[in-house]
């Protein structure tokens, strides 16, 4: 292995990486040690060691019974040591025009990557969309003895059938839902970067559609290799982590350069981010990038799985199928169809950038407005029941504007009988428009230490979120980092019920947020309201603490899936 690995590499670009040093440790029985070595770059300077570790990891992947191997490649492609002309092996349509990155490979090795990808396309006819395949293939060529071994490694990643484990998107449905999931995660865990994107890009979701390319394609080789180390050990969620960290560093650069408030076309922002990622080594080391990525809190496999499934269902409802080739999916709200008396086009676009991506697929639908339906709480309920989620907008007689995104059908209030009882999920949030637009999410998202949960029997406490089967939704979260806003509060052992009072209603009032006050309280005549700091959202008053309502609107999401 030590003699053969690296035949595709341009060693003049590899700095202090050793080609001939003995591999050292290549097999791991202790998952914690494996994870620690992957994250710390233990194999980075020893090419033979990294190659051997990768082969062990890939051989250990559970795969479909019939998975093409190196012998299949040799039978089809012949002598894998001969030089290949890239033009003789056109890349398949499913890579969507993505080129093979050089990644410190020899110029002629690009032809080898083309040959491997071409053979993969023939052996995996069900792949309809996989733009990251050129980058993955180029990386794996580094640590392969020949094309056939690289082909087998790629094939095992594509054929992996371990329950709950995901490596490479192979359909446009999976890819697009991953882009939506990334957008959801940016909303939650990179609010400052998301605010920058909303302020600068004309179409934020178009910018986020490049997230996977940042990681697998645009990053320089020294960074991409470190990402591959942890990707093969910990799985797909590592890609999300790295992309979120990239966005955080990009925002930092924009703020430092004073370009944070310049409005641009989305294509210009995408180009700026791509240039930043390609030159990231000027400001960030691979160690710093990984450190930032793994410092992000409240990020679990369960969270990703829930977001991914919900987003896939929404796309399927829009007609996107597993066989679908690339298609432009319109995720931005059509402001021309939004005839609010409270919000203008800019305000609704900004608020739309906060909502979960699966609902951004849907056009807004006016359900209730006091200007048409009158100031009656009964009529409010009759028009809003059956819709989930809803967006409430309020304009006061003083001209102040605030509101709430409410995740759950108002009909849920009936489960408590005549008693006022809270319901809803951690996707609820409240917002205000002045002195500047500001959203206030569930306090647990920013302060997971406020939640505690017992370890369910049988759960592996050594692997945590990074090592284990997907968590059952029927079990409580095993630690604060595994909380998911998709689940209602009854799934968590919270220190205080005050942190999970999302929404409530009866014949006398509507309440949003609870615990030492209400983010919003509205009386039965939809005339008077008050707003205070509440523990659920940890918000300041959203407008004057006591206010008169001039206009109240409730919007639903046409064709939304709960």
mmCIF file of C-alpha atoms in Angstrom, residues 442-444 447-454 480 483 489 491-500 535:
data_model
loop_
_atom_site.group_PDB
_atom_site.id
_atom_site.type_symbol
_atom_site.label_atom_id
_atom_site.label_comp_id
_atom_site.label_asym_id
_atom_site.label_seq_id
_atom_site.Cartn_x
_atom_site.Cartn_y
_atom_site.Cartn_z
ATOM 1 C CA UNK A 442 -37.505 29.510 21.377
ATOM 2 C CA UNK A 443 -35.070 30.211 24.201
ATOM 3 C CA UNK A 444 -33.896 26.575 24.218
ATOM 4 C CA UNK A 447 -29.666 28.245 25.645
ATOM 5 C CA UNK A 448 -29.838 24.425 25.585
ATOM 6 C CA UNK A 449 -28.585 24.367 29.169
ATOM 7 C CA UNK A 450 -32.143 25.287 30.199
ATOM 8 C CA UNK A 451 -33.224 21.779 29.159
ATOM 9 C CA UNK A 452 -32.275 18.543 30.841
ATOM 10 C CA UNK A 453 -33.175 15.017 29.932
ATOM 11 C CA UNK A 454 -32.607 11.585 31.351
ATOM 12 C CA UNK A 480 -29.464 19.418 25.141
ATOM 13 C CA UNK A 483 -33.194 18.836 21.103
ATOM 14 C CA UNK A 489 -42.245 20.179 24.487
ATOM 15 C CA UNK A 491 -40.757 15.085 24.355
ATOM 16 C CA UNK A 492 -38.289 16.946 26.566
ATOM 17 C CA UNK A 493 -37.576 16.996 30.277
ATOM 18 C CA UNK A 494 -37.369 20.762 30.656
ATOM 19 C CA UNK A 495 -36.244 22.382 33.884
ATOM 20 C CA UNK A 496 -39.199 24.747 33.712
ATOM 21 C CA UNK A 497 -42.487 24.520 31.850
ATOM 22 C CA UNK A 498 -42.201 28.278 31.446
ATOM 23 C CA UNK A 499 -39.673 27.737 28.665
ATOM 24 C CA UNK A 500 -42.158 25.795 26.504
ATOM 25 C CA UNK A 535 -39.269 33.121 29.220
#
